[in-house]
N, CA and C atoms as an extended XYZ file, in Angstrom:
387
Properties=species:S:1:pos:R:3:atomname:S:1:resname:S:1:resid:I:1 pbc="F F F"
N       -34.034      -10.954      -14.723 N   UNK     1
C       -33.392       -9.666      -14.654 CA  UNK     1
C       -34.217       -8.647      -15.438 C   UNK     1
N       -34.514       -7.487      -14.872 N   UNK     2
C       -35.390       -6.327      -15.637 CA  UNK     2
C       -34.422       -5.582      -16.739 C   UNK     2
N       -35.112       -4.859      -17.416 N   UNK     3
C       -34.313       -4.344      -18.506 CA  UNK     3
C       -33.153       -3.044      -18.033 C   UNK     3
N       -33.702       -2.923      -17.004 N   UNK     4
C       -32.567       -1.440      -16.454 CA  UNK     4
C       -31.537       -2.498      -15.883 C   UNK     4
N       -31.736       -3.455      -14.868 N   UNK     5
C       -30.460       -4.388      -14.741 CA  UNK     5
C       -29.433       -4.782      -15.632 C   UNK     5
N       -29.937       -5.266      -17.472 N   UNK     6
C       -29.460       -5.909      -18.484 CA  UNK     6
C       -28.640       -4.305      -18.802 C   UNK     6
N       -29.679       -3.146      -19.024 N   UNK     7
C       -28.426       -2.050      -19.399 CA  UNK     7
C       -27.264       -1.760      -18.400 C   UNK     7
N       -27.399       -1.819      -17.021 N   UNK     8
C       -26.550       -1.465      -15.616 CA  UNK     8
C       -25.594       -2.476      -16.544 C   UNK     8
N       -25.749       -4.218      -16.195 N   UNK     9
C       -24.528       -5.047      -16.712 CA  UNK     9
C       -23.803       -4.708      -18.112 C   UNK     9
N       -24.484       -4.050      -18.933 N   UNK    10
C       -23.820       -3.967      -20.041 CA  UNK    10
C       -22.826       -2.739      -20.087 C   UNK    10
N       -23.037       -1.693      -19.279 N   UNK    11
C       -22.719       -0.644      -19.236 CA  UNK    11
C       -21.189       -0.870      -18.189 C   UNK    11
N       -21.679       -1.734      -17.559 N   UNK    12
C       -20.625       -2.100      -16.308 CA  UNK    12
C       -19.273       -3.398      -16.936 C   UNK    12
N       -20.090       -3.725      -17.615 N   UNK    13
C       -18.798       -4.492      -18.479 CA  UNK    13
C       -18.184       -3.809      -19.386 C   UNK    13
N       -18.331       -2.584      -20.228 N   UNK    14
C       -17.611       -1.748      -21.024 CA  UNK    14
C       -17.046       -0.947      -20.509 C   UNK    14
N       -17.462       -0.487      -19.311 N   UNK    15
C       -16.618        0.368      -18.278 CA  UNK    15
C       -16.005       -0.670      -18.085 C   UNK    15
N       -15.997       -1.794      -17.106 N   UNK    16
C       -14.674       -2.546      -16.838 CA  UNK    16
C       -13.761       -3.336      -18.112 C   UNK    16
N       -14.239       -3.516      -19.104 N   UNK    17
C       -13.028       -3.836      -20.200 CA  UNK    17
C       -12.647       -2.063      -20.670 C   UNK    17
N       -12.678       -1.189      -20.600 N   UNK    18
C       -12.512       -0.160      -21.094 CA  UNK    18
C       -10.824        0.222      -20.302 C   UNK    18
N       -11.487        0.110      -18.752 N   UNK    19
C       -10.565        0.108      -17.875 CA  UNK    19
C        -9.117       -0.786      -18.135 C   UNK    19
N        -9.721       -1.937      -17.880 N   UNK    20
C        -8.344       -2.840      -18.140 CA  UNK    20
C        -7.622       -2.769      -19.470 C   UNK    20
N        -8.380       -2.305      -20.498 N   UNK    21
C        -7.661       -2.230      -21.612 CA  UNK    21
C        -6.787       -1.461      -21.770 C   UNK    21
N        -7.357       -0.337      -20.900 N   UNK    22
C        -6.286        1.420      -20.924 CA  UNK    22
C        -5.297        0.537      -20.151 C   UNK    22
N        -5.272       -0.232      -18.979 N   UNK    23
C        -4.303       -0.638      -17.672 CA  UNK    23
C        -3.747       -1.432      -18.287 C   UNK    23
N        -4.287       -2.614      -17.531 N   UNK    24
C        -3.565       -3.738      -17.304 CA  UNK    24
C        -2.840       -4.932      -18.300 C   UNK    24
N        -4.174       -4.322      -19.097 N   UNK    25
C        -4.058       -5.268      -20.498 CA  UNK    25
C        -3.190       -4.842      -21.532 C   UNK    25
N        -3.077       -3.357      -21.236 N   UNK    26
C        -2.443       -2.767      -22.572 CA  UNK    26
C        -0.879       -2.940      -22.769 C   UNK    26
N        -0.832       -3.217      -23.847 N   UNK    27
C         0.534       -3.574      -24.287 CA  UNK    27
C         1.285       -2.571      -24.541 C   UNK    27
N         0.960       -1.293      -24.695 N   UNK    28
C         1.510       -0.667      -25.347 CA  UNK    28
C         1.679        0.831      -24.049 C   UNK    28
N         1.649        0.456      -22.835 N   UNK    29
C         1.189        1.129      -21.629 CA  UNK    29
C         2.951        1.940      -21.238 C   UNK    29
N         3.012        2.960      -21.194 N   UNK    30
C         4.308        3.480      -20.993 CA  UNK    30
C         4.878        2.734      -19.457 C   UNK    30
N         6.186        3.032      -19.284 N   UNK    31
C         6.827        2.804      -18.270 CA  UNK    31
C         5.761        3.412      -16.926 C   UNK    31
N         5.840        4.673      -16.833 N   UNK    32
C         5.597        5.094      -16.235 CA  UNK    32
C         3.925        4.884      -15.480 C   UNK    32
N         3.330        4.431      -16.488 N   UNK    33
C         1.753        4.509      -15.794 CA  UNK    33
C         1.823        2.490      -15.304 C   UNK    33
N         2.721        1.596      -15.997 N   UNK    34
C         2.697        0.525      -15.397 CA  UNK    34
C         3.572        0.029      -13.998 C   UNK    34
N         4.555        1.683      -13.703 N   UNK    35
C         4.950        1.801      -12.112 CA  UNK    35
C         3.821        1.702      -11.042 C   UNK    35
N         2.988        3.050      -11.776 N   UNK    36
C         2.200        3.207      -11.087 CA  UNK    36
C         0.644        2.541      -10.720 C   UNK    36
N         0.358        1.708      -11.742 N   UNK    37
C        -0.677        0.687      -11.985 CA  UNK    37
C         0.061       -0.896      -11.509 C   UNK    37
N         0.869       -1.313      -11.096 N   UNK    38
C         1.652       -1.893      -10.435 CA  UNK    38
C         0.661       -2.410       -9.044 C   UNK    38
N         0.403       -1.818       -8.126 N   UNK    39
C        -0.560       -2.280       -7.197 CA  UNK    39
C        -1.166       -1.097       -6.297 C   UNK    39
N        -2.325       -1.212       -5.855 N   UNK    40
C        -3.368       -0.396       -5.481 CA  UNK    40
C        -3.186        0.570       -5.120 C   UNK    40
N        -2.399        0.791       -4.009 N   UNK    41
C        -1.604        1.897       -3.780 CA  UNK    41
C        -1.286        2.721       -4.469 C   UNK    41
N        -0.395        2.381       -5.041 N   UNK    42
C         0.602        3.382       -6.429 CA  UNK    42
C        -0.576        3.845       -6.934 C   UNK    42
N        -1.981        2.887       -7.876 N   UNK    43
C        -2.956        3.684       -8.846 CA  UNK    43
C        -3.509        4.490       -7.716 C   UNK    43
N        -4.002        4.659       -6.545 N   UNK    44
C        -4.305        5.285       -5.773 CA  UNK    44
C        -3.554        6.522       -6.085 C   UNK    44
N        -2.125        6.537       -5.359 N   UNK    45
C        -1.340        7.489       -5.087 CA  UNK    45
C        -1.427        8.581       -6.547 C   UNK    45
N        -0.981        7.991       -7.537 N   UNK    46
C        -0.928        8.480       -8.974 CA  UNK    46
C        -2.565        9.469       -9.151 C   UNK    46
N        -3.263        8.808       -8.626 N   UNK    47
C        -4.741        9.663       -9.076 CA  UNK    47
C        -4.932       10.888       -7.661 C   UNK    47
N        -4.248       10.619       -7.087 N   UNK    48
C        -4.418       11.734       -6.019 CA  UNK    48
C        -3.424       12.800       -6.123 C   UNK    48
N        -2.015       12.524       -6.314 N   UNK    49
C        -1.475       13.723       -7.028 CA  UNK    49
C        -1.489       14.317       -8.190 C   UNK    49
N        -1.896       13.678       -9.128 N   UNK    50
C        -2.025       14.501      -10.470 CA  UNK    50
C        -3.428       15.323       -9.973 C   UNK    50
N        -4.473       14.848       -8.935 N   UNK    51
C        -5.579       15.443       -8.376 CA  UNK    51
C        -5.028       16.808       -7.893 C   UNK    51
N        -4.044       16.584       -7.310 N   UNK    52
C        -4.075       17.581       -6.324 CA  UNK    52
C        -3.108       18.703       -6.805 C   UNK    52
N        -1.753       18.310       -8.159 N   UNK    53
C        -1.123       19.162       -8.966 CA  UNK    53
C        -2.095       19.408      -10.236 C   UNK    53
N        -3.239       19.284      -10.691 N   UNK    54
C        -4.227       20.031      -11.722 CA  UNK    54
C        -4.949       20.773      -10.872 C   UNK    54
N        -4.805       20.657       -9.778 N   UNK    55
C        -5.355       21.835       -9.005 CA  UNK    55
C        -4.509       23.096       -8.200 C   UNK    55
N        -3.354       22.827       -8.720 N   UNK    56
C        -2.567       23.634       -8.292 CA  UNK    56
C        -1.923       24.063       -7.180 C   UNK    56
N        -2.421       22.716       -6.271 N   UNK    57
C        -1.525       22.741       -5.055 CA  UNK    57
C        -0.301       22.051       -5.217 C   UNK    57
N         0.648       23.055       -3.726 N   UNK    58
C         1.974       22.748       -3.919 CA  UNK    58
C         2.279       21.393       -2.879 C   UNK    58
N         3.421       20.527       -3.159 N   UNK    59
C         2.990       19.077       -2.867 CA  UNK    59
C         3.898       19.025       -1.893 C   UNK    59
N         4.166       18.979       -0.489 N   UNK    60
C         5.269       18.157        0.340 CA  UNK    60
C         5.582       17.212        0.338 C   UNK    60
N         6.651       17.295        0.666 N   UNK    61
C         6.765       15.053        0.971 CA  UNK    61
C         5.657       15.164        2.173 C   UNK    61
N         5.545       15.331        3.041 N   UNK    62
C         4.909       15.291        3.936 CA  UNK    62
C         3.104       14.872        3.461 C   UNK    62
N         2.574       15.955        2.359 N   UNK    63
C         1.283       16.467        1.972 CA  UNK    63
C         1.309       14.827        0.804 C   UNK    63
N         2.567       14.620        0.179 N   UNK    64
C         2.377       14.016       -0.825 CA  UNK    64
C         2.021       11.903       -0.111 C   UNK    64
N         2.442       11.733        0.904 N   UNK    65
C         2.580       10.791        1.724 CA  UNK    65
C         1.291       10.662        2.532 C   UNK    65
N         0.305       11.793        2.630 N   UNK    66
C        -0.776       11.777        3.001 CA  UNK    66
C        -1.948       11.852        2.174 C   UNK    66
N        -2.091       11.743        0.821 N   UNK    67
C        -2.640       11.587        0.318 CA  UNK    67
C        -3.543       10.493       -0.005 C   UNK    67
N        -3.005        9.213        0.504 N   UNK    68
C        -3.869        7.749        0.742 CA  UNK    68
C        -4.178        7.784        1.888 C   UNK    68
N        -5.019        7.447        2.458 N   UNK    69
C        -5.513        6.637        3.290 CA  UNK    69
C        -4.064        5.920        4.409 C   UNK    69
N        -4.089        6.253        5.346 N   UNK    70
C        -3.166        4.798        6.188 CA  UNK    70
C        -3.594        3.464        6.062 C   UNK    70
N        -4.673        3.080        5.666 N   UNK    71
C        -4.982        2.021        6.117 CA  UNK    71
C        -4.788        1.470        4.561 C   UNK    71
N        -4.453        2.283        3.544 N   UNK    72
C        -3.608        1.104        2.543 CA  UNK    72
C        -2.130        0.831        2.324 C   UNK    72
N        -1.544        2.297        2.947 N   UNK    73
C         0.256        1.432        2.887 CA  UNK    73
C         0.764        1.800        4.774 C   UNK    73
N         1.579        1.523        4.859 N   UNK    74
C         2.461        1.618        5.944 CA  UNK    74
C         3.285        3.231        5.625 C   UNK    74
N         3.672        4.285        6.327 N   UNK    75
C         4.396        5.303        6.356 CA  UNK    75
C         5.509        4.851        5.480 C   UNK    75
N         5.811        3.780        5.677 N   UNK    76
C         7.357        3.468        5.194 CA  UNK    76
C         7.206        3.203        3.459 C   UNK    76
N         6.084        2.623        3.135 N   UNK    77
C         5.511        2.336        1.961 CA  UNK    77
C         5.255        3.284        1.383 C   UNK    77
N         5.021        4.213        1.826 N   UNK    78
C         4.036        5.302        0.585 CA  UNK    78
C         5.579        6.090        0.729 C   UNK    78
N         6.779        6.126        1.303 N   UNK    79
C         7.545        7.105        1.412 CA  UNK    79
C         8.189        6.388        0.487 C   UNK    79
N         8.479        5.242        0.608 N   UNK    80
C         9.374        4.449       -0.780 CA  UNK    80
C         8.800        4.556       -1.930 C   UNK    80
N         7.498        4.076       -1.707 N   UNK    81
C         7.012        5.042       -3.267 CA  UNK    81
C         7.391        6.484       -3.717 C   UNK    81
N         7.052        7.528       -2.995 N   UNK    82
C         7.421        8.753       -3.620 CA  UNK    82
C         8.833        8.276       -3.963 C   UNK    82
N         9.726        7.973       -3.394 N   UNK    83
C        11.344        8.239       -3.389 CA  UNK    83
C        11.498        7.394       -4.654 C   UNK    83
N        10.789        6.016       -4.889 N   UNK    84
C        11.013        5.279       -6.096 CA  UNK    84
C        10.393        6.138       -7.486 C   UNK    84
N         9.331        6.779       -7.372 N   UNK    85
C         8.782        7.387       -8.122 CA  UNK    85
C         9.938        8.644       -9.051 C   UNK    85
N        10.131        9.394       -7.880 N   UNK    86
C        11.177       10.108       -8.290 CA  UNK    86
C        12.796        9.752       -8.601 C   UNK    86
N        13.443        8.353       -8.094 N   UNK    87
C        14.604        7.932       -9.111 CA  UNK    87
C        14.054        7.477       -9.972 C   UNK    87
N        13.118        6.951      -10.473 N   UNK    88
C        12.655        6.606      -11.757 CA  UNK    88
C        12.431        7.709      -12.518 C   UNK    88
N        12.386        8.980      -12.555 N   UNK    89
C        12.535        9.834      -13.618 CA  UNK    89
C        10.667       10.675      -13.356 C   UNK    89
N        10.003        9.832      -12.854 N   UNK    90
C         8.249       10.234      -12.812 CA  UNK    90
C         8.317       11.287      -12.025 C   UNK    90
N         8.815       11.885      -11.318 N   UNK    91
C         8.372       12.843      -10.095 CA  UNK    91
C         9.387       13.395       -9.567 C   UNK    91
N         9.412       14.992       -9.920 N   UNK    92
C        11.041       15.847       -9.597 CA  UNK    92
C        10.667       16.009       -8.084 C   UNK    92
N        11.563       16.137       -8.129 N   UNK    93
C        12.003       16.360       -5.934 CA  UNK    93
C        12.745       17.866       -6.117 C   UNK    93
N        12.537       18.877       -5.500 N   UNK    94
C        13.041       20.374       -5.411 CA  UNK    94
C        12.883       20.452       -4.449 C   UNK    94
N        13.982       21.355       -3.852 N   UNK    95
C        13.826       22.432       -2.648 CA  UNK    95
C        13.214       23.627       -2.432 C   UNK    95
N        12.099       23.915       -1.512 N   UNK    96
C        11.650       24.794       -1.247 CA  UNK    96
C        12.112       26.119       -1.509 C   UNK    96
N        11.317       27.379       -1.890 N   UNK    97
C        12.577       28.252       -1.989 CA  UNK    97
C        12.510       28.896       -0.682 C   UNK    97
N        11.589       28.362        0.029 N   UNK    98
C        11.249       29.228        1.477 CA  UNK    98
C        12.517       28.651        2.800 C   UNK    98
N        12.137       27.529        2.456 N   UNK    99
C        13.003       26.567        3.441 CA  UNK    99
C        13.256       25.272        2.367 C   UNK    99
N        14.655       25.194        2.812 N   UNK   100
C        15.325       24.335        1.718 CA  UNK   100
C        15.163       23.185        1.853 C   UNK   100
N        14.475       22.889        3.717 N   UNK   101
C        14.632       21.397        3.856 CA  UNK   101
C        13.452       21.168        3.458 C   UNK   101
N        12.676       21.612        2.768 N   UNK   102
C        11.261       21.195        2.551 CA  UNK   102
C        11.747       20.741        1.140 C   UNK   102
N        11.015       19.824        1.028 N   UNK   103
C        10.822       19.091       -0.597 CA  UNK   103
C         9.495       19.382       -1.193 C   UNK   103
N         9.445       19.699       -2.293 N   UNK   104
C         8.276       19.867       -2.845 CA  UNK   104
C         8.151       18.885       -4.371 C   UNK   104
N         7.214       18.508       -4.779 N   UNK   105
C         7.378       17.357       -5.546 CA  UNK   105
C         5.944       18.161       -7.067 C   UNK   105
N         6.449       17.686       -7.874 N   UNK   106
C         5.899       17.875       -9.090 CA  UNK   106
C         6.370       16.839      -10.451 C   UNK   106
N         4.991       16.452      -11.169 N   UNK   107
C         5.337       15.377      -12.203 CA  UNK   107
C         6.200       15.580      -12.776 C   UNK   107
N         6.660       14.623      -13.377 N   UNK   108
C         7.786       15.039      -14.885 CA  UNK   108
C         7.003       15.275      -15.866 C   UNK   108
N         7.563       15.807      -17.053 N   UNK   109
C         6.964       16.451      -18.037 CA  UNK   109
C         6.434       15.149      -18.784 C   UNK   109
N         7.012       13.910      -18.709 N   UNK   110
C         6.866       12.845      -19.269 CA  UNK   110
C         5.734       12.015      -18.557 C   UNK   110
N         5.493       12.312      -17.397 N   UNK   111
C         4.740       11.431      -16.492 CA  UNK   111
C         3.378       12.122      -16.874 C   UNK   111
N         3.487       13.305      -16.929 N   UNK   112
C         2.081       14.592      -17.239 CA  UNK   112
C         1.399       14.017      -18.578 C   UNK   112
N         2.596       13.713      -19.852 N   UNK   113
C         2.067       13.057      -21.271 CA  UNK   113
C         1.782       11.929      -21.376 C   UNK   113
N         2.238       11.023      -20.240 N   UNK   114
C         1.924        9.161      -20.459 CA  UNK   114
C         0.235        9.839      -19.445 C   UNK   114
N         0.395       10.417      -18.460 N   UNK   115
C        -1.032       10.454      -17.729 CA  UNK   115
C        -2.215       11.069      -18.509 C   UNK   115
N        -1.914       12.026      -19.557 N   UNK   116
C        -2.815       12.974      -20.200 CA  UNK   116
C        -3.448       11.734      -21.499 C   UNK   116
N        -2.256       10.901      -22.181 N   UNK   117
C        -2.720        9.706      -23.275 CA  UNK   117
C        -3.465        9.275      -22.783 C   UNK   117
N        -3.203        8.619      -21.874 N   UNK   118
C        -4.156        8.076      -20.586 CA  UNK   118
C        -5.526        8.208      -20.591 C   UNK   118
N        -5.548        9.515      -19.581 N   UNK   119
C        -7.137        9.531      -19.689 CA  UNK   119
C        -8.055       10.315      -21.091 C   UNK   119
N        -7.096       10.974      -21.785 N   UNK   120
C        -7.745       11.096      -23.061 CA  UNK   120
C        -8.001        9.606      -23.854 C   UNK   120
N        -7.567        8.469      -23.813 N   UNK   121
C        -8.054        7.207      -24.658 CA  UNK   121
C        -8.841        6.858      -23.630 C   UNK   121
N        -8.603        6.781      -22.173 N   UNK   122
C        -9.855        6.184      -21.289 CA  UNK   122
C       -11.826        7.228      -21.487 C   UNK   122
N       -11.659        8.416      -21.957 N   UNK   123
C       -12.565        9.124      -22.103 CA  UNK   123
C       -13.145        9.125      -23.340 C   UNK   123
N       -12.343        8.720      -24.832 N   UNK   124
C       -12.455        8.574      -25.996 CA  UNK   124
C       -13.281        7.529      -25.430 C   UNK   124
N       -12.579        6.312      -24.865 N   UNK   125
C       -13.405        5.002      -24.959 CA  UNK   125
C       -14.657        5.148      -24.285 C   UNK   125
N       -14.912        5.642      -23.376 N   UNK   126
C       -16.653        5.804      -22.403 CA  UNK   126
C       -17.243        6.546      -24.001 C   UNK   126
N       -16.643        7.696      -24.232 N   UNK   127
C       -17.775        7.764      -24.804 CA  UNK   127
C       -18.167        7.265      -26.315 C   UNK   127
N       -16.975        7.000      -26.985 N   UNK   128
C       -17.486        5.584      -28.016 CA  UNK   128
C       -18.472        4.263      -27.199 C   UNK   128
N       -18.286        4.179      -26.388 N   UNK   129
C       -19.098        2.841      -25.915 CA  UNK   129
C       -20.726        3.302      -25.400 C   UNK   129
């Protein structure tokens, strides 16, 4: 193995324990980010709307359900997610003020602070390492 390979692996194993430590491993991981770190999907889903509410778009059920890929949940799947997301307290559901039957979806204030710990200790850690 050449010496740029030995740094690639070393670099690639502190990124991946860095990762699991913030996730999977962590003990100390709020409710809310181990809903959503739960299975591929969900971490999917979770990184595409906080994507798409720090950017200041407004979210439909519709917009919010299209945000993965089809080819990782079923319609019925990603809709039970949002809907589970939001009785769990992570994700308010409001009515449009334009049209009422529209739902528009935005984090909880709590989901915004378990996600912000988050990637502030995942960014602390890259760059300590």
């Amino acid at each position: 193995m050449s010496k740029d390979s030995s740094d690639s692996i070393s670099r690639a194993r502190k990124f991946i324990k860095n990762i699991l430590t913030q996730t999977i491993d962590n003990p100390n991981n709020p409710d809310s980010l181990n809903f959503f770190q739960a299975d591929t999907y969900r971490f999917y889903f979770l990184m595409s709307f906080m994507w798409e509410y720090l950017e200041g778009n407004e979210i439909s059920q519709e917009y919010a359900i299209s945000l993965v890929p089809k080819k990782y949940a079923s319609r019925i799947k990603r809709l039970q997610v949002l809907k589970q997301a939001v009785k769990l307290g992570y994700i308010n559901e409001t009515s449009s003020t334009i049209d009422k039957r529209r739902r528009i979806y935005k984090p909880t204030d709590s989901l915004l602070d378990d996600f912000f710990t988050y990637t502030d200790n995942v960014s602390m850690q890259l760059k300590a390492s």
